[in-house]
PDB file of C-alpha atoms in Angstrom:
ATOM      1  CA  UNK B1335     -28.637  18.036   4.165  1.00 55.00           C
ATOM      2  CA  UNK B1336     -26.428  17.088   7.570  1.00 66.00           C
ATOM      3  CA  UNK B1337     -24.828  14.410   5.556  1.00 83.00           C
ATOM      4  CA  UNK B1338     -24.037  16.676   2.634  1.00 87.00           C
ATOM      5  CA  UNK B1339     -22.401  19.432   5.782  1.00 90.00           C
ATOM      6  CA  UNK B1340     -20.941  15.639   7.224  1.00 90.00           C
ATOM      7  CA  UNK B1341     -19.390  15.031   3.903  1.00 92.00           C
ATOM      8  CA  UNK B1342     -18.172  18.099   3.571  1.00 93.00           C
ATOM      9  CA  UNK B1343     -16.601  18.212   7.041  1.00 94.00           C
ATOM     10  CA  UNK B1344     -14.935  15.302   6.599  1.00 94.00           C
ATOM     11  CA  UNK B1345     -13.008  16.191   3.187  1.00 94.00           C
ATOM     12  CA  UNK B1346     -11.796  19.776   5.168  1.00 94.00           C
ATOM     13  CA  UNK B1347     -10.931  17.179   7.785  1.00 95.00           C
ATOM     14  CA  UNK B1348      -8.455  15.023   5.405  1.00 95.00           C
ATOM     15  CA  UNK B1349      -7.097  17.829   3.499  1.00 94.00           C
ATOM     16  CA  UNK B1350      -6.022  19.239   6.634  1.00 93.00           C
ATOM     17  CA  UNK B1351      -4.027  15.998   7.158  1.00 94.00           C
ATOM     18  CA  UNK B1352      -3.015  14.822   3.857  1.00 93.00           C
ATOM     19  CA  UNK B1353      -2.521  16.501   0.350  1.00 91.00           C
ATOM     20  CA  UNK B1354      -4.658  14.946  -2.191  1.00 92.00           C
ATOM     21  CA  UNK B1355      -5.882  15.078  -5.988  1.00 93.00           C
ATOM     22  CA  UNK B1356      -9.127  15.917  -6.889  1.00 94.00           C
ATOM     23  CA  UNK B1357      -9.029  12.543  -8.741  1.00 93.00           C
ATOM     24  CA  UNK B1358      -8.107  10.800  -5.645  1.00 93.00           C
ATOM     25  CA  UNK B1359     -10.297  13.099  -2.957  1.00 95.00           C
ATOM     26  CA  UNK B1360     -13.190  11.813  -5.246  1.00 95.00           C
ATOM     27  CA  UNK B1361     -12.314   8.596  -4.723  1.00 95.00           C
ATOM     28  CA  UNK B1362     -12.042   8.829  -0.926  1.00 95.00           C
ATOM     29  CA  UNK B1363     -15.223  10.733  -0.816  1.00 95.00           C
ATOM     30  CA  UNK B1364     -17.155   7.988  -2.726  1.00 95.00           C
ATOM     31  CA  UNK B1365     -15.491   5.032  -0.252  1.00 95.00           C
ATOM     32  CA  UNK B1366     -16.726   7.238   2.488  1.00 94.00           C
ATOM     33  CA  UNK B1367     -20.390   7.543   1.187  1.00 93.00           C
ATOM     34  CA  UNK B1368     -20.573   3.841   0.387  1.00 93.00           C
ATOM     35  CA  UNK B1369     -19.491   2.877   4.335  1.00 92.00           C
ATOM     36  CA  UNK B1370     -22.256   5.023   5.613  1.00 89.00           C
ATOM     37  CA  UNK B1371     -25.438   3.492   6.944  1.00 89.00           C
ATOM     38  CA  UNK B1372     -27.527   5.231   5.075  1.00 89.00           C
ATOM     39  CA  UNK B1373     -30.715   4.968   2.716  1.00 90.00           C
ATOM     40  CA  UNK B1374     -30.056   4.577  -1.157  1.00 90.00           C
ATOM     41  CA  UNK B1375     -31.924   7.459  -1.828  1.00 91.00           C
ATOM     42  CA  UNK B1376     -29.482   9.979   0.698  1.00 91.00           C
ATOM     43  CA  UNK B1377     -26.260   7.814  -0.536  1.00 90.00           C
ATOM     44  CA  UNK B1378     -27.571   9.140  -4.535  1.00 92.00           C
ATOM     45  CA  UNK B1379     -27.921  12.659  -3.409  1.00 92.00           C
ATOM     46  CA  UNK B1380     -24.120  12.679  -1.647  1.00 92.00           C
ATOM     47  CA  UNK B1381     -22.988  10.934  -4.685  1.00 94.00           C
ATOM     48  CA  UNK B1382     -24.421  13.751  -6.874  1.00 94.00           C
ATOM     49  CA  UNK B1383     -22.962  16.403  -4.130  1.00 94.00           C
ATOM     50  CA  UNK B1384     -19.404  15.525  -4.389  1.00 95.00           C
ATOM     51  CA  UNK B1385     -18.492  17.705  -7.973  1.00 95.00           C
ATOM     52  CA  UNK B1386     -20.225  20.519  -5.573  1.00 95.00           C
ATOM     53  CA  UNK B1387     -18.118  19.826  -2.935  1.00 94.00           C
ATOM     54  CA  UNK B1388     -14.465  19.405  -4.901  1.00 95.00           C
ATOM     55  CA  UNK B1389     -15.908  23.010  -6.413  1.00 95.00           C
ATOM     56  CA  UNK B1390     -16.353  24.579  -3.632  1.00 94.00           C
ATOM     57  CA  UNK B1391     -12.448  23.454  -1.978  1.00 94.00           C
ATOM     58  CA  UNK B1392     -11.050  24.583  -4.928  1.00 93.00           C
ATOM     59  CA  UNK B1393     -12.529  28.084  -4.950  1.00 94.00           C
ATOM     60  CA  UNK B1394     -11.484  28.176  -1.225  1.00 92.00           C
ATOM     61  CA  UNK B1395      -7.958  27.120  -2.258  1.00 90.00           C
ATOM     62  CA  UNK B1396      -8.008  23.760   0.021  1.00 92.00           C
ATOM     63  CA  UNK B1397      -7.585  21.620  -3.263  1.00 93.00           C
ATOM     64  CA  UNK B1398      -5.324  22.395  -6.313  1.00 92.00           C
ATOM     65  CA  UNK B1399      -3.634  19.656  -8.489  1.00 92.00           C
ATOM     66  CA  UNK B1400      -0.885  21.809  -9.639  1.00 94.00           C
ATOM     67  CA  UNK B1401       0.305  21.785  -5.782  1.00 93.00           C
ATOM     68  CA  UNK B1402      -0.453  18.460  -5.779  1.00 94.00           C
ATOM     69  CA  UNK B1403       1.957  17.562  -8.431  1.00 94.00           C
ATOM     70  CA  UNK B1404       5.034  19.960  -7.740  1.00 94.00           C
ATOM     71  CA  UNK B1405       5.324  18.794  -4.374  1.00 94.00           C
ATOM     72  CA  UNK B1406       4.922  14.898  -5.212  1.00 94.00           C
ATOM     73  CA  UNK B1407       7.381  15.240  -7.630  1.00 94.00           C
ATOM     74  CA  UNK B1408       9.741  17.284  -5.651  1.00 93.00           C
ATOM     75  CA  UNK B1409       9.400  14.533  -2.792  1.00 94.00           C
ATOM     76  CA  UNK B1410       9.547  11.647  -5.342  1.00 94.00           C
ATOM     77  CA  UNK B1411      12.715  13.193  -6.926  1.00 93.00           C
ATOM     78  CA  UNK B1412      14.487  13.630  -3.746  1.00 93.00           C
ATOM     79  CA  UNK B1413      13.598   9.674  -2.642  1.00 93.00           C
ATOM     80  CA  UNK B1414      15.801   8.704  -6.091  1.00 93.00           C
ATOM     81  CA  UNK B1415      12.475   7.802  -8.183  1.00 94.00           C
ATOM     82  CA  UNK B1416      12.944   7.720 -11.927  1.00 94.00           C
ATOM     83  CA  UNK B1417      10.604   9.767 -14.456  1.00 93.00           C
ATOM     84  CA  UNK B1418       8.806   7.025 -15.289  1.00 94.00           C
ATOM     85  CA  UNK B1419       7.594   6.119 -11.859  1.00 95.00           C
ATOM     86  CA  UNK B1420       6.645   9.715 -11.184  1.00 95.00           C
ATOM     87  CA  UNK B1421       4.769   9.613 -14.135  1.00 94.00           C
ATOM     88  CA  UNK B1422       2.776   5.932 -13.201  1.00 94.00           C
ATOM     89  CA  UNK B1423       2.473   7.510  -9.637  1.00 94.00           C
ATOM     90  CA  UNK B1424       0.494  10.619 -10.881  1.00 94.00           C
ATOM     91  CA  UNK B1425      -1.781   8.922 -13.268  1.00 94.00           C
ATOM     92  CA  UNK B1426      -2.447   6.752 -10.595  1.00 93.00           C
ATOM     93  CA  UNK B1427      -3.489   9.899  -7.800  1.00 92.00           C
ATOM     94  CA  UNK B1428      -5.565  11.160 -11.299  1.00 91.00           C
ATOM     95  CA  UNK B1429      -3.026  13.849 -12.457  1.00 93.00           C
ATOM     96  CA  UNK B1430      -3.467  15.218 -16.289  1.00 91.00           C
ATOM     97  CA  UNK B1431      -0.776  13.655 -18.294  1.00 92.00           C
ATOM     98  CA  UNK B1432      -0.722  17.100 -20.019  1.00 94.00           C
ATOM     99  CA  UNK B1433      -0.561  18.584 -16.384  1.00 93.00           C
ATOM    100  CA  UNK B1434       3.061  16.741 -15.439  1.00 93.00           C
ATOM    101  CA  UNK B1435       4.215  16.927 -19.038  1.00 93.00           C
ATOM    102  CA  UNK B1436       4.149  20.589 -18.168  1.00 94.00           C
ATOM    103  CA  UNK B1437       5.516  20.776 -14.651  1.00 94.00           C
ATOM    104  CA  UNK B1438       7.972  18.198 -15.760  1.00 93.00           C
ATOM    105  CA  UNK B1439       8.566  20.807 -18.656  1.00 94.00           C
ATOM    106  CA  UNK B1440       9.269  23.327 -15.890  1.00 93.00           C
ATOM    107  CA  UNK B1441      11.758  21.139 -13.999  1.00 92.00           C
ATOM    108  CA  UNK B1442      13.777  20.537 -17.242  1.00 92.00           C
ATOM    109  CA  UNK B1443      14.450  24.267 -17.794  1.00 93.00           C
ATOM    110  CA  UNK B1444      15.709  24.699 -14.140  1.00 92.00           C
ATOM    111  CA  UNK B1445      17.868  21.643 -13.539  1.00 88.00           C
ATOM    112  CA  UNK B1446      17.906  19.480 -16.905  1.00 87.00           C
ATOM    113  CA  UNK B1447      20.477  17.199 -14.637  1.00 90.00           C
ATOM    114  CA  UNK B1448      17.726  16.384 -11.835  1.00 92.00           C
ATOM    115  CA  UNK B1449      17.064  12.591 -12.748  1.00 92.00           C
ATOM    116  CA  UNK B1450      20.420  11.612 -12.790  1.00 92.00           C
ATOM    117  CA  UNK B1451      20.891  13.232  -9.506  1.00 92.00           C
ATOM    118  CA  UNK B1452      17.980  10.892  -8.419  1.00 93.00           C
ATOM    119  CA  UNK B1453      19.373   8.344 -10.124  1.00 92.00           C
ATOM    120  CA  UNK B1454      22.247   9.088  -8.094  1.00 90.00           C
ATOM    121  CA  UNK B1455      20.598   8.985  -5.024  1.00 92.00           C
ATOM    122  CA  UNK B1456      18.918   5.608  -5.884  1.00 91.00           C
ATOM    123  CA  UNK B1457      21.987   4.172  -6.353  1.00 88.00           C
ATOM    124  CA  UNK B1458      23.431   5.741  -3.241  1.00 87.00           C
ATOM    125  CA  UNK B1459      19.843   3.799  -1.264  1.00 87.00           C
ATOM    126  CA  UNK B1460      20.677   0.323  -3.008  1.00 84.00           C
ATOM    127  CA  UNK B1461      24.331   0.667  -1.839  1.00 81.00           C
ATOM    128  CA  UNK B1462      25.373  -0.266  -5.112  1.00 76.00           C
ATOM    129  CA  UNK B1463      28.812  -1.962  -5.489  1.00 62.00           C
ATOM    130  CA  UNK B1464      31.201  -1.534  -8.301  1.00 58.00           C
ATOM    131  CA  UNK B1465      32.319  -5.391  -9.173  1.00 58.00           C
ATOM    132  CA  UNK B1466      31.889  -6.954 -12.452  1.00 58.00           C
ATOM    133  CA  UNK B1467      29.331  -9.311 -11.201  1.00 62.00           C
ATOM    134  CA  UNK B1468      26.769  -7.286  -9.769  1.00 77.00           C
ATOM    135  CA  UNK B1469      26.820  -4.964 -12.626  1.00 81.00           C
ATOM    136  CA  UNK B1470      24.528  -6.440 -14.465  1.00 83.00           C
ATOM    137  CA  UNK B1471      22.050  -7.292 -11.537  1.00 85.00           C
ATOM    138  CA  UNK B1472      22.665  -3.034 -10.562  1.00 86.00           C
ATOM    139  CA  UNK B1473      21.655  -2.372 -14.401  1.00 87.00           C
ATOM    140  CA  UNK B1474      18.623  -4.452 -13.826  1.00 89.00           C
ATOM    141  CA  UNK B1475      17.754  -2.743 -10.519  1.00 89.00           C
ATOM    142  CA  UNK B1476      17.878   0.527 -12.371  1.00 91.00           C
ATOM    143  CA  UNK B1477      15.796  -0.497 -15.450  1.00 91.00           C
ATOM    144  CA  UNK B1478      12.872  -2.143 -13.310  1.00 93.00           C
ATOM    145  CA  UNK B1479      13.399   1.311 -11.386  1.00 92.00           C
ATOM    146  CA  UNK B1480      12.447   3.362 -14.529  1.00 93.00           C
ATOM    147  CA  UNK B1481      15.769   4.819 -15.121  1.00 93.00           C
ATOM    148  CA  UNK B1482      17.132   4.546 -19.217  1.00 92.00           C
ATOM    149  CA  UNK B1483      19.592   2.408 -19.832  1.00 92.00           C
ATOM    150  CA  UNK B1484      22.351   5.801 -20.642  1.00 93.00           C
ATOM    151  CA  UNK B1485      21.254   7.250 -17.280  1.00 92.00           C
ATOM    152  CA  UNK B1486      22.057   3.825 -15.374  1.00 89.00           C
ATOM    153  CA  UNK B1487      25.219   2.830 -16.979  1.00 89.00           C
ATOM    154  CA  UNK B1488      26.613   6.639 -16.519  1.00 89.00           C
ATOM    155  CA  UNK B1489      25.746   6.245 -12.500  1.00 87.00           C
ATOM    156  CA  UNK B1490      27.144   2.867 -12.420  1.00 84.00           C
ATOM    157  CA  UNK B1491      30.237   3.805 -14.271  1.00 84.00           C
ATOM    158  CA  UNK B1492      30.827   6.783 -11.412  1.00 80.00           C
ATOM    159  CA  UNK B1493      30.362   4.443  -8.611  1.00 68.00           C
TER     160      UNK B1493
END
């Protein structure tokens, strides 16, 4: 029972320092169990704790992935990252796909502009020159970056 209170204690402790999925606190719950020096039998138990556990934070409001995902995209958007990297990034942190499709849903009807203005801003990181040889190398940049080939040759054409 300490270790369960321990475990516990210790997933307060991160969210107070990091924002985190329930996906991904899972994960770093589970890492956490398995670098304890403990018995098989107490590592099962914590194992079979941790639903319990994400349950409780989210009834106390320490945990939602709709938070989660707003302000990763928010921050993501405003470091010039494409749709398509959002998206990778949030499947990654174990975000619903139907979860961003809605919050990216959401973004669309306030600023349908808002990933060429990080497109924009990518561009503006890279320092991107407007010659006729790097063009094509910029065009790549942009593609590998996730950004549609209409959405990269528009910024490229305004730089």
């Amino acid at each position: 029972m300490p270790e369960i209170f321990n475990l516990v204690k210790y997933a307060i402790n991160y969210l107070s320092k990091y924002s985190s999925s329930k996906t991904n606190l899972e994960r770093i719950l589970r890492n956490k169990i398995r670098r304890t020096n403990i018995e098989k039998k107490e590592k099962f138990t914590l194992y079979n704790s941790i639903p319990e556990i994400i349950k409780k934070l989210e009834k106390n409001n320490f945990l939602n992935d709709y938070n989660y995902a707003t302000s990763k995209i928010n921050l993501l958007i405003s470091n010039g990252k494409s749709k398509i990297f959002i998206k990778n990034y949030l499947l990654k942190k174990g975000i619903d796909k139907k979860l961003s499709s809605e919050i990216f849903a959401e973004l669309n009807e306030k600023d349908s502009n808002w990933e060429i203005k990080s497109a924009r801003k990518f561009a503006r990181k890279k320092n991107f020159q407007n010659t006729k040889n790097n063009n094509e190398k910029n065009l790549s940049k942009m593609a590998r970056a996730g950004f549609s080939y209409e959405i990269a040759k528009k910024i490229l054409e305004e730089s």
